[in-house]
mmCIF file of C-alpha atoms in Angstrom:
data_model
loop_
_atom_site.group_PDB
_atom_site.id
_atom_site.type_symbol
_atom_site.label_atom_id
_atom_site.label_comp_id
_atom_site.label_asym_id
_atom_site.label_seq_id
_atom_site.Cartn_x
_atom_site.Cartn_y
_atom_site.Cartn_z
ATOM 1 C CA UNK A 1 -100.563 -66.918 61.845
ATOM 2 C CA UNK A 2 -99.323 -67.012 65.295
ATOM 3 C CA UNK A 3 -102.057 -68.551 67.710
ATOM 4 C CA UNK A 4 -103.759 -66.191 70.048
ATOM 5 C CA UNK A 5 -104.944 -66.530 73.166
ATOM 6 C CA UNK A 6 -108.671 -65.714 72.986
ATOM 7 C CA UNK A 7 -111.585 -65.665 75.594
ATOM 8 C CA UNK A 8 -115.288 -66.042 75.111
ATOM 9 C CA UNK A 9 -117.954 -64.011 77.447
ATOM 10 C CA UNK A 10 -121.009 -65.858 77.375
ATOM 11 C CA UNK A 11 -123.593 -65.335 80.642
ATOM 12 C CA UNK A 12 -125.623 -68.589 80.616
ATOM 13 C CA UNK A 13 -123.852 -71.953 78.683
ATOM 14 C CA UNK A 14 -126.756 -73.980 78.510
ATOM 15 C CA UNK A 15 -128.548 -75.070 75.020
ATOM 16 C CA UNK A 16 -129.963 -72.500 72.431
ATOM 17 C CA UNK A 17 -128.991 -70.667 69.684
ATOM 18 C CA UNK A 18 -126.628 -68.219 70.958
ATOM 19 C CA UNK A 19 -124.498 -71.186 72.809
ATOM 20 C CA UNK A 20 -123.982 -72.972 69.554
ATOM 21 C CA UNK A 21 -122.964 -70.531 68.399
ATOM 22 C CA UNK A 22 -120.394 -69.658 70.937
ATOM 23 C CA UNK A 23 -119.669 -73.650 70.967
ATOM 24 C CA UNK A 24 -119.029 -73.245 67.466
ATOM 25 C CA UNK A 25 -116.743 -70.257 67.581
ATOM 26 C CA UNK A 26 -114.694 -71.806 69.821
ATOM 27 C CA UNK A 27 -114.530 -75.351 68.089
ATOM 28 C CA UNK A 28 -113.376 -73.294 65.149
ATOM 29 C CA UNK A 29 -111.000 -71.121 66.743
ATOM 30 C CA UNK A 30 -109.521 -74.508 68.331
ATOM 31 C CA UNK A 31 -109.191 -75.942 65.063
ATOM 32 C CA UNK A 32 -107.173 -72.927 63.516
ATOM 33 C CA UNK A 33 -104.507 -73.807 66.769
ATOM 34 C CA UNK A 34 -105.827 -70.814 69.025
ATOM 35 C CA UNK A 35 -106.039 -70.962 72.552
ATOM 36 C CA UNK A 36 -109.511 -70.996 73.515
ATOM 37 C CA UNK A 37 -111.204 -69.967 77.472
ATOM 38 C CA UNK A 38 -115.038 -69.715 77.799
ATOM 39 C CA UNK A 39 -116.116 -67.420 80.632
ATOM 40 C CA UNK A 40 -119.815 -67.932 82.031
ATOM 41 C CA UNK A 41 -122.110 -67.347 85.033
ATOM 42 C CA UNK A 42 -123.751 -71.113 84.890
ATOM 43 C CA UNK A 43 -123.270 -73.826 83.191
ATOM 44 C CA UNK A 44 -125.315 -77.104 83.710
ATOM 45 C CA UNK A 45 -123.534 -80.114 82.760
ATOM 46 C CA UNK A 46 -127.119 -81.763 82.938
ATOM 47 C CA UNK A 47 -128.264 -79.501 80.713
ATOM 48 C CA UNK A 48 -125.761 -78.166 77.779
ATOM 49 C CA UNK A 49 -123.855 -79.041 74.713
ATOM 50 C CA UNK A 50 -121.364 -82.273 75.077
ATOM 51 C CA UNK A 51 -117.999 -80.159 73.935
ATOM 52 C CA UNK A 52 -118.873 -77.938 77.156
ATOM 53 C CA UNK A 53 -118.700 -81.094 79.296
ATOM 54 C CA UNK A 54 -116.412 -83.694 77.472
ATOM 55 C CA UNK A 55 -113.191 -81.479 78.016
ATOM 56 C CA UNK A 56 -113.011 -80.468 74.271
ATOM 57 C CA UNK A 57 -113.296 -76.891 75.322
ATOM 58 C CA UNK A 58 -112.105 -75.028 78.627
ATOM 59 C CA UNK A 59 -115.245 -73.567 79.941
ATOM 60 C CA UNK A 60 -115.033 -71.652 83.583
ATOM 61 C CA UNK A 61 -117.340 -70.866 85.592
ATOM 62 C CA UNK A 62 -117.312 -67.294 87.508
ATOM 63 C CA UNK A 63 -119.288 -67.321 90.448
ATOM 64 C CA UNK A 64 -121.702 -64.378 91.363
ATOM 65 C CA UNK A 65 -123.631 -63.478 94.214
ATOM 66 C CA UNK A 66 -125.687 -61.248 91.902
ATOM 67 C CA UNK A 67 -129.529 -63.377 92.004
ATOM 68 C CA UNK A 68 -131.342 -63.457 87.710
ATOM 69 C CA UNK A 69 -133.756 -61.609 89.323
ATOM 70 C CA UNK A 70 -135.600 -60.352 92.611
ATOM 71 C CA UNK A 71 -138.906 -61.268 92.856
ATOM 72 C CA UNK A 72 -139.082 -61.708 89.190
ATOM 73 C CA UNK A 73 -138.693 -57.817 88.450
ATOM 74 C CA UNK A 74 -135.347 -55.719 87.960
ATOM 75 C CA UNK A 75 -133.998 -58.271 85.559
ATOM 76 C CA UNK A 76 -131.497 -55.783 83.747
ATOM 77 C CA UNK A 77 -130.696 -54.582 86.972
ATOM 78 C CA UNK A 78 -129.280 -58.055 87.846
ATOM 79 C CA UNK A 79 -128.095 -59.014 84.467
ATOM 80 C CA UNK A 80 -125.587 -56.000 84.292
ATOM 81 C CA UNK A 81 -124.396 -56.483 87.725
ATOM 82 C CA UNK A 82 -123.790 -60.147 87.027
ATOM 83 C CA UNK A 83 -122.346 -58.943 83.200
ATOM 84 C CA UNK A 84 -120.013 -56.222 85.698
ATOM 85 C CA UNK A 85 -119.063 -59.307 87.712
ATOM 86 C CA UNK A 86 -117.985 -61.876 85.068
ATOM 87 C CA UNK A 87 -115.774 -59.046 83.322
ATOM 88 C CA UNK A 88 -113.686 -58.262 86.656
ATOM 89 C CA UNK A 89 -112.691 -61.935 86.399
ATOM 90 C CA UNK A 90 -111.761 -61.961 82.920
ATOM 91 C CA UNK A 91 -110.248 -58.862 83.291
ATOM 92 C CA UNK A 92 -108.034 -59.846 86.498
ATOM 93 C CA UNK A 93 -106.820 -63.181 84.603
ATOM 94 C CA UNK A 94 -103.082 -64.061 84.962
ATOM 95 C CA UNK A 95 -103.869 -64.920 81.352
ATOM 96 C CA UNK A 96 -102.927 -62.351 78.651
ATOM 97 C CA UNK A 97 -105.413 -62.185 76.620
ATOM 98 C CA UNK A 98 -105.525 -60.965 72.779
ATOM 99 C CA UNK A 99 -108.858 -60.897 71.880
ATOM 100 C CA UNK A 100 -111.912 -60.824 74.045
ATOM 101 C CA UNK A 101 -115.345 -62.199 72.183
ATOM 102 C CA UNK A 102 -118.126 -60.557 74.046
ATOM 103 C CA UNK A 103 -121.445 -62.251 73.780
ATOM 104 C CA UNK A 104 -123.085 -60.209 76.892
ATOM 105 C CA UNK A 105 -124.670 -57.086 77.605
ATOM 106 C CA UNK A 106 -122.438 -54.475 76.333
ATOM 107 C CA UNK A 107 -122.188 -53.037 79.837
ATOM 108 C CA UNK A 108 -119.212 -54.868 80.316
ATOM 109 C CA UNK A 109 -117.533 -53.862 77.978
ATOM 110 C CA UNK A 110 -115.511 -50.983 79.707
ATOM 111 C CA UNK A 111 -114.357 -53.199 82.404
ATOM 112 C CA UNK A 112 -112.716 -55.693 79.945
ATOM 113 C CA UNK A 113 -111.165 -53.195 78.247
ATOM 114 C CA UNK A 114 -108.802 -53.563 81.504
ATOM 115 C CA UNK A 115 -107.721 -57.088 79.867
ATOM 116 C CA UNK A 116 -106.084 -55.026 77.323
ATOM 117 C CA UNK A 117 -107.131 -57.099 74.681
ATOM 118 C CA UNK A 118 -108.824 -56.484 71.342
ATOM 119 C CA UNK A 119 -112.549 -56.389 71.852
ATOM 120 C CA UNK A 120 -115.276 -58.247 69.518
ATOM 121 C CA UNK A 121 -118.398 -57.501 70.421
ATOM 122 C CA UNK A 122 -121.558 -59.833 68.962
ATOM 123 C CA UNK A 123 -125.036 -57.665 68.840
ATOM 124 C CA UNK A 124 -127.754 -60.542 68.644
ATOM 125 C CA UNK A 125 -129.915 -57.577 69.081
ATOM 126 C CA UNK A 126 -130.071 -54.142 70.511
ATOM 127 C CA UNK A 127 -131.393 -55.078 74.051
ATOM 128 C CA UNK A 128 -133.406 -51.744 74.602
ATOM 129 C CA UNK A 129 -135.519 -52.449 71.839
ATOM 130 C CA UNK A 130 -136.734 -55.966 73.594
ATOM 131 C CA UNK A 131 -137.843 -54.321 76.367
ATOM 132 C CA UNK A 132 -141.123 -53.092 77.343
ATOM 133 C CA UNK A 133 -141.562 -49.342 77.363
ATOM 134 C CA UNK A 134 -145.405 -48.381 77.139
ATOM 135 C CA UNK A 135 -145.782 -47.116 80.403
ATOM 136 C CA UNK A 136 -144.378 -44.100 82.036
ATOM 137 C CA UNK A 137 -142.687 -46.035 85.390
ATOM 138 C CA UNK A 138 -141.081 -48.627 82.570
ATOM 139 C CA UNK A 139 -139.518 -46.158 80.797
ATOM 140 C CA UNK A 140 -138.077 -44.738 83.701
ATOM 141 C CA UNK A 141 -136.589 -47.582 85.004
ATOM 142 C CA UNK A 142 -135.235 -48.579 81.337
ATOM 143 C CA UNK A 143 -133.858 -45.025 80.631
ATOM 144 C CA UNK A 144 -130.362 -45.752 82.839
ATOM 145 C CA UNK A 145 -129.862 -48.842 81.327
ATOM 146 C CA UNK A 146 -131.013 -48.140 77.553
ATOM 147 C CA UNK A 147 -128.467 -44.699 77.815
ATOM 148 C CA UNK A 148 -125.443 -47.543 78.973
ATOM 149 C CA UNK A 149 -126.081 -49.738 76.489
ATOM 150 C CA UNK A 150 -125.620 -46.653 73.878
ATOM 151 C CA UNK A 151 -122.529 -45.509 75.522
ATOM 152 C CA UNK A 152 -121.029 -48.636 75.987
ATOM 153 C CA UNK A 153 -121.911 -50.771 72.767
ATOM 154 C CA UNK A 154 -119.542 -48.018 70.848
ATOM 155 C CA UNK A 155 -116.517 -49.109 73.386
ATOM 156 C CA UNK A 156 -115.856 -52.320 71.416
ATOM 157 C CA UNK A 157 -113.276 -52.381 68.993
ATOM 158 C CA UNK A 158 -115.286 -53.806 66.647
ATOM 159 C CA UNK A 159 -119.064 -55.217 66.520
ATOM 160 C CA UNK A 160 -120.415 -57.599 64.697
ATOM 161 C CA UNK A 161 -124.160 -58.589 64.174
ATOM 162 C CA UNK A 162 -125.807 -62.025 63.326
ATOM 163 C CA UNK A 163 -128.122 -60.829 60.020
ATOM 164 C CA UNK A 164 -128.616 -57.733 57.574
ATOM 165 C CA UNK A 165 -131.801 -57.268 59.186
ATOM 166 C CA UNK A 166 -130.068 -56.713 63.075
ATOM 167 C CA UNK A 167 -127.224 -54.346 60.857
ATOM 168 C CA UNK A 168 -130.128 -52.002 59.589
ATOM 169 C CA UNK A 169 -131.930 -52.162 63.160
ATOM 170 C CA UNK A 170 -128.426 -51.072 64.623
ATOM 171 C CA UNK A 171 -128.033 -48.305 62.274
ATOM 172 C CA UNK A 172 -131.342 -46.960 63.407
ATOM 173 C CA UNK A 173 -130.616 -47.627 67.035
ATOM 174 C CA UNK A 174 -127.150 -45.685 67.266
ATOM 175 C CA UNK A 175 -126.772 -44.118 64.711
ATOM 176 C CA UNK A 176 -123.724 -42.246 65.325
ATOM 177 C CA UNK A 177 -121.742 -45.711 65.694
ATOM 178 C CA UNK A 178 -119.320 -47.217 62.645
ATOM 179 C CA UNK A 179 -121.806 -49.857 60.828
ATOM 180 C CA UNK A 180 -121.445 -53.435 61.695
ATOM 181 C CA UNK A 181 -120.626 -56.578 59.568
ATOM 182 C CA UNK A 182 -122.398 -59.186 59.343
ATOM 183 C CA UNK A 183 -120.977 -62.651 60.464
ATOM 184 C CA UNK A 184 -123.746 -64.956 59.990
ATOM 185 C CA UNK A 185 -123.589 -67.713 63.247
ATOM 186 C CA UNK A 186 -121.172 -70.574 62.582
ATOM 187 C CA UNK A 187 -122.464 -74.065 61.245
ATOM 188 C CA UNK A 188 -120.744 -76.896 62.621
ATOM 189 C CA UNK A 189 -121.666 -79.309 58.951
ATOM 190 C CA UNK A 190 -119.728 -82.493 60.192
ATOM 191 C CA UNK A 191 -122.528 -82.643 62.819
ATOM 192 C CA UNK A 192 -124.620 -83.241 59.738
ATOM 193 C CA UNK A 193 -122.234 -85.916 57.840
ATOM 194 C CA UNK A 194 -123.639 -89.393 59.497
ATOM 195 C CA UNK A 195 -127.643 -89.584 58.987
ATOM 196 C CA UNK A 196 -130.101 -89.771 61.728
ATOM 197 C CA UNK A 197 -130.974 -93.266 62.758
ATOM 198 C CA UNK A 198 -134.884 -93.818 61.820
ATOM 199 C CA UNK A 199 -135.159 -96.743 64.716
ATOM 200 C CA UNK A 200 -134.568 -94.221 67.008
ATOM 201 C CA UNK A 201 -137.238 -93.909 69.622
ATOM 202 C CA UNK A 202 -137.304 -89.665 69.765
ATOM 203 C CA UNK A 203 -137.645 -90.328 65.692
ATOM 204 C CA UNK A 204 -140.137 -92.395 65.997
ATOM 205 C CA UNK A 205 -142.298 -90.382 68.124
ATOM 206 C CA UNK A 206 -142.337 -87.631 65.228
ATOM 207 C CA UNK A 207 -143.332 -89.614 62.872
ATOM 208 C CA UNK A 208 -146.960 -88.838 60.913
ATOM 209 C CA UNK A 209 -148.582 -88.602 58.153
ATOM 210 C CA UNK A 210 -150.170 -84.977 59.180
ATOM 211 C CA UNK A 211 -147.915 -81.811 57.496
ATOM 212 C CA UNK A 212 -145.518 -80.818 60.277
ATOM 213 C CA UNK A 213 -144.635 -77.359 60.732
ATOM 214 C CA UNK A 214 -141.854 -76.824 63.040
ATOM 215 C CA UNK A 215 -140.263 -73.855 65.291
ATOM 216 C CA UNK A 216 -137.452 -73.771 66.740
ATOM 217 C CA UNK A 217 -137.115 -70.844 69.424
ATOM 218 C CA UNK A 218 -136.265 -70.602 73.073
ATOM 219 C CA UNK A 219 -139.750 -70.404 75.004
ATOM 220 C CA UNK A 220 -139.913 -66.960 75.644
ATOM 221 C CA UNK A 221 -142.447 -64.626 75.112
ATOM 222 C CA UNK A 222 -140.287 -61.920 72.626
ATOM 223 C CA UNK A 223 -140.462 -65.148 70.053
ATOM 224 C CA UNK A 224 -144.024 -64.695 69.380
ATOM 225 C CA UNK A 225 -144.605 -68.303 68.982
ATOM 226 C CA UNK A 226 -147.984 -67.825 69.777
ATOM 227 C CA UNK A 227 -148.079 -66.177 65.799
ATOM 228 C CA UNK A 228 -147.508 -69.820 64.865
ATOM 229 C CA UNK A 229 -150.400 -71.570 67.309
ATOM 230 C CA UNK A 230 -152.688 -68.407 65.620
ATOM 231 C CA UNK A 231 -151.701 -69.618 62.151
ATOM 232 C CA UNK A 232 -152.582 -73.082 62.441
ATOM 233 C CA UNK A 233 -156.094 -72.614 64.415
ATOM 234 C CA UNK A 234 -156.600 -71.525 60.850
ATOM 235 C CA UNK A 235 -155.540 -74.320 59.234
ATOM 236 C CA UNK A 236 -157.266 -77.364 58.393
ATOM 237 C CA UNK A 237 -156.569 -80.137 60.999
ATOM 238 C CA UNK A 238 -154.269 -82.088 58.913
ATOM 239 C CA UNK A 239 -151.782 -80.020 60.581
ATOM 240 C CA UNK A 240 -149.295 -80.712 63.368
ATOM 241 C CA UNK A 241 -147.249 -77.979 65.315
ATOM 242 C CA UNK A 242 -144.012 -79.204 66.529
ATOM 243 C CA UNK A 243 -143.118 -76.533 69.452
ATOM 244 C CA UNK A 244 -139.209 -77.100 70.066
ATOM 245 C CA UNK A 245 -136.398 -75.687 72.155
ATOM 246 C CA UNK A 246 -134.479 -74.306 74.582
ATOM 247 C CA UNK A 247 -136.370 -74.409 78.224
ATOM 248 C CA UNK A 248 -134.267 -73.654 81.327
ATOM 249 C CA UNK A 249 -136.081 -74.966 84.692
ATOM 250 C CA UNK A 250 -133.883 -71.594 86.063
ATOM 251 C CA UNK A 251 -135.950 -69.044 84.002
ATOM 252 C CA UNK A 252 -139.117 -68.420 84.950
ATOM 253 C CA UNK A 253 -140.469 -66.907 81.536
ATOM 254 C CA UNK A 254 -139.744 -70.160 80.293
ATOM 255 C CA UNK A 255 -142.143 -71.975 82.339
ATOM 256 C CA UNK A 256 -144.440 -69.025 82.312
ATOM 257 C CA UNK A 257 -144.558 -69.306 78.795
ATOM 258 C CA UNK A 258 -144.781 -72.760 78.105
ATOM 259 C CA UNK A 259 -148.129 -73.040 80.122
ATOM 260 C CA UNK A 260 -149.649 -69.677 78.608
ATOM 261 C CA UNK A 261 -148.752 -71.541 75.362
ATOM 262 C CA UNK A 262 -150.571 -74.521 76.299
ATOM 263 C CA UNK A 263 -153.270 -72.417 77.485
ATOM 264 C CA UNK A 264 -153.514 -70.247 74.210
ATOM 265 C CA UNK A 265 -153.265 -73.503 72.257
ATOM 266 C CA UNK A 266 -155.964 -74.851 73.914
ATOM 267 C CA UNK A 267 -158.527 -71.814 74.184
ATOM 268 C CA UNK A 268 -158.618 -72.329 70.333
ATOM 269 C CA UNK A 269 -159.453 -75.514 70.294
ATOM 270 C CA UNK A 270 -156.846 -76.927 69.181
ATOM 271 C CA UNK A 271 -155.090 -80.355 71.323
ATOM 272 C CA UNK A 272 -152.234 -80.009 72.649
ATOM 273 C CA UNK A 273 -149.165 -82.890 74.038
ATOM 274 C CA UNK A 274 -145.647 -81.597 76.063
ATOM 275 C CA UNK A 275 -143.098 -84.030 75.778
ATOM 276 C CA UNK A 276 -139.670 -83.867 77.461
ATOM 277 C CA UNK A 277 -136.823 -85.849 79.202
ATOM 278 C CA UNK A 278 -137.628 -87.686 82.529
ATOM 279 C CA UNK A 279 -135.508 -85.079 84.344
ATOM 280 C CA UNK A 280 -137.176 -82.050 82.877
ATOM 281 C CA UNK A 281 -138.708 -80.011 85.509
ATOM 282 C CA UNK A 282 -140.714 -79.043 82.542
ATOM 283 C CA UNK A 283 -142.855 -82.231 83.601
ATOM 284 C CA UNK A 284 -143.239 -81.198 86.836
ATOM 285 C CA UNK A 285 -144.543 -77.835 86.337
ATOM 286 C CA UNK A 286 -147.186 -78.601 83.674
ATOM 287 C CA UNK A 287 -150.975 -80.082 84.554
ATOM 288 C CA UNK A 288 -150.494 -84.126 84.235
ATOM 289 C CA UNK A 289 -152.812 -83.995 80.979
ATOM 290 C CA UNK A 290 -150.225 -81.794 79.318
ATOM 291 C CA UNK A 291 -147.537 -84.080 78.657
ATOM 292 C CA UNK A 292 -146.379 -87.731 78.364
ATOM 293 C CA UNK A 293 -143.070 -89.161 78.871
ATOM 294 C CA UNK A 294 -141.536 -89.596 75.868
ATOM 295 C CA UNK A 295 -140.196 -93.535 76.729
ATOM 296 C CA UNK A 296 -143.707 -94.561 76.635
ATOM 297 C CA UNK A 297 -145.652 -91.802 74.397
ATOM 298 C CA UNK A 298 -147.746 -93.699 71.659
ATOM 299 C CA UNK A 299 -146.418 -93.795 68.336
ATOM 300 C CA UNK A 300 -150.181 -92.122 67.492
ATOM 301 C CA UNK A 301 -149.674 -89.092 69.681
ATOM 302 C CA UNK A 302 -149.387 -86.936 66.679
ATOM 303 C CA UNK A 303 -151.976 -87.560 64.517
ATOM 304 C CA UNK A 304 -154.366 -86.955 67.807
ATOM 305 C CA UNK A 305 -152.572 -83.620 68.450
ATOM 306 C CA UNK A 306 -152.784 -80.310 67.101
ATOM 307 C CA UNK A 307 -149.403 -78.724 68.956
ATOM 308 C CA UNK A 308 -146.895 -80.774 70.002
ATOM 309 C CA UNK A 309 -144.169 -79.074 72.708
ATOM 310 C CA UNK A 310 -140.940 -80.652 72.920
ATOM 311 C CA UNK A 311 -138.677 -78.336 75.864
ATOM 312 C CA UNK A 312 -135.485 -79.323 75.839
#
């Protein structure tokens, strides 16, 4: 097969679930001799996956003037603009492109289509069914944006979505649009072929004899962690909740969240630790009896605690 040239839309390359899996797209794509170019709107080197940093990939950052937010509210608002933004630059490339992988708000989707290049769009989720609509003045605000995202999602050439459960939700959702396939997220399994060293400081931190349950979710609210604190109030307290995952210092949910969690933790009696890096501004936006540093966090810290939160 003759190698393509193929670029990857991705808003925010930090660390979660949706940048593996773009890492891992591209790592795979590499491998099969394409020509690989990651497009984002930020990208941390302090905080993000090695092959974004090391030079295995060519990531490039497109600068916006377009703020996350203002004031905290209008968050679509911004995110499309900043979507709008990061497709002009794709689109105005000297490089011909072939394929375009979308992983974005589908608004910006018609603008790429000026790259005249084959586009993929990935559906994580239909976005207007994530956002609040019980009251009147939020449905009128959403209405604009949730009519785009119908228009615009059926612009792709093709769409694919993460699970059979998202497929069924996007049959319901537009229904008038060519069913998806599934393409389940890529799993890099040579990160799995050498075994964990069990010296390792961060493994030996973990280690107790209570029953661990562990999630793994960005901390945001949509991921109902709280579900999890709920289910093990209930349990006896022979049980530790390991709380891990993505936490960006530049989202404010996440910091929101991570203290209502700590809060909602502890309202039920249950104990509660917060352990991160030194250079976490999760540390410096919790109350000092919320966390530890985990360099010098006992090797007893779980048995004494109920929920342990590790943002990362």
């Amino acid at each position: 097969m003759q190698p393509l040239n193929i670029a990857i839309v991705h808003p925010n390359l930090g660390i979660g679930g949706a940048e593996r899996l773009v890492v891992d797209t591209a790592l795979a794509l590499q491998s099969r001799g394409h020509r690989v170019h990651i497009y984002t709107l930020h990208h941390d080197a302090s905080h993000s996956f090695a092959e974004t940093r090391d030079g295995t990939l060519d990531v490039r950052v497109v600068s916006s003037w377009f703020p996350t937010s203002v004031f905290g509210r209008m968050r679509i608002l911004c995110t499309t603009l900043q979507a709008q933004s990061l497709a002009r630059r794709v689109a105005g490339d000297h490089t011909q492109y072939d394929v375009v992988f979308v992983d974005i708000v589908s608004a910006a989707i018609p603008l790429l289509k000026y790259a005249q290049a084959h586009i993929l769009f990935y559906c994580h989720f239909p976005d207007l069914l994530l956002a609040p609509h019980s009251t009147l003045a939020q449905r009128v605000y959403r209405a604009p944006f949730d009519l785009i995202e119908r228009m615009t999602t059926g612009e792709a050439d093709r769409v694919v979505v993460n699970s059979r459960f998202t497929q069924e939700t996007f049959r319901r959702v537009f229904p008038t649009l060519p069913m998806p396939r599934v393409v389940h997220p890529a799993l890099n399994c040579a990160a799995y072929d050498t075994l964990p060293r069990m010296e390792d400081p961060a493994i030996h931190v973990l280690r107790t004899p209570r029953r661990v349950v562990l999630s793994i979710n960005r901390f945001e609210r949509k991921k109902a962690v709280v579900l999890a604190i709920d289910a093990v109030a209930q349990l006896p307290r022979d049980v530790c909740l390991v709380v891990a995952g993505g936490w960006d210092p530049l989202v404010p949910e996440n910091t929101e969240h991570l203290i209502e969690l700590n809060a909602h933790a502890r309202a039920l009696g249950l104990s509660t630790r917060t352990i991160a890096p030194r250079n976490s501004g999760a540390l410096a936006l919790l109350p000092l009896d919320h966390y530890r540093v985990p360099t010098f966090i006992d090797s007893d810290v779980l048995p004494d605690v109920d929920v342990l939160f590790v943002p990362s």
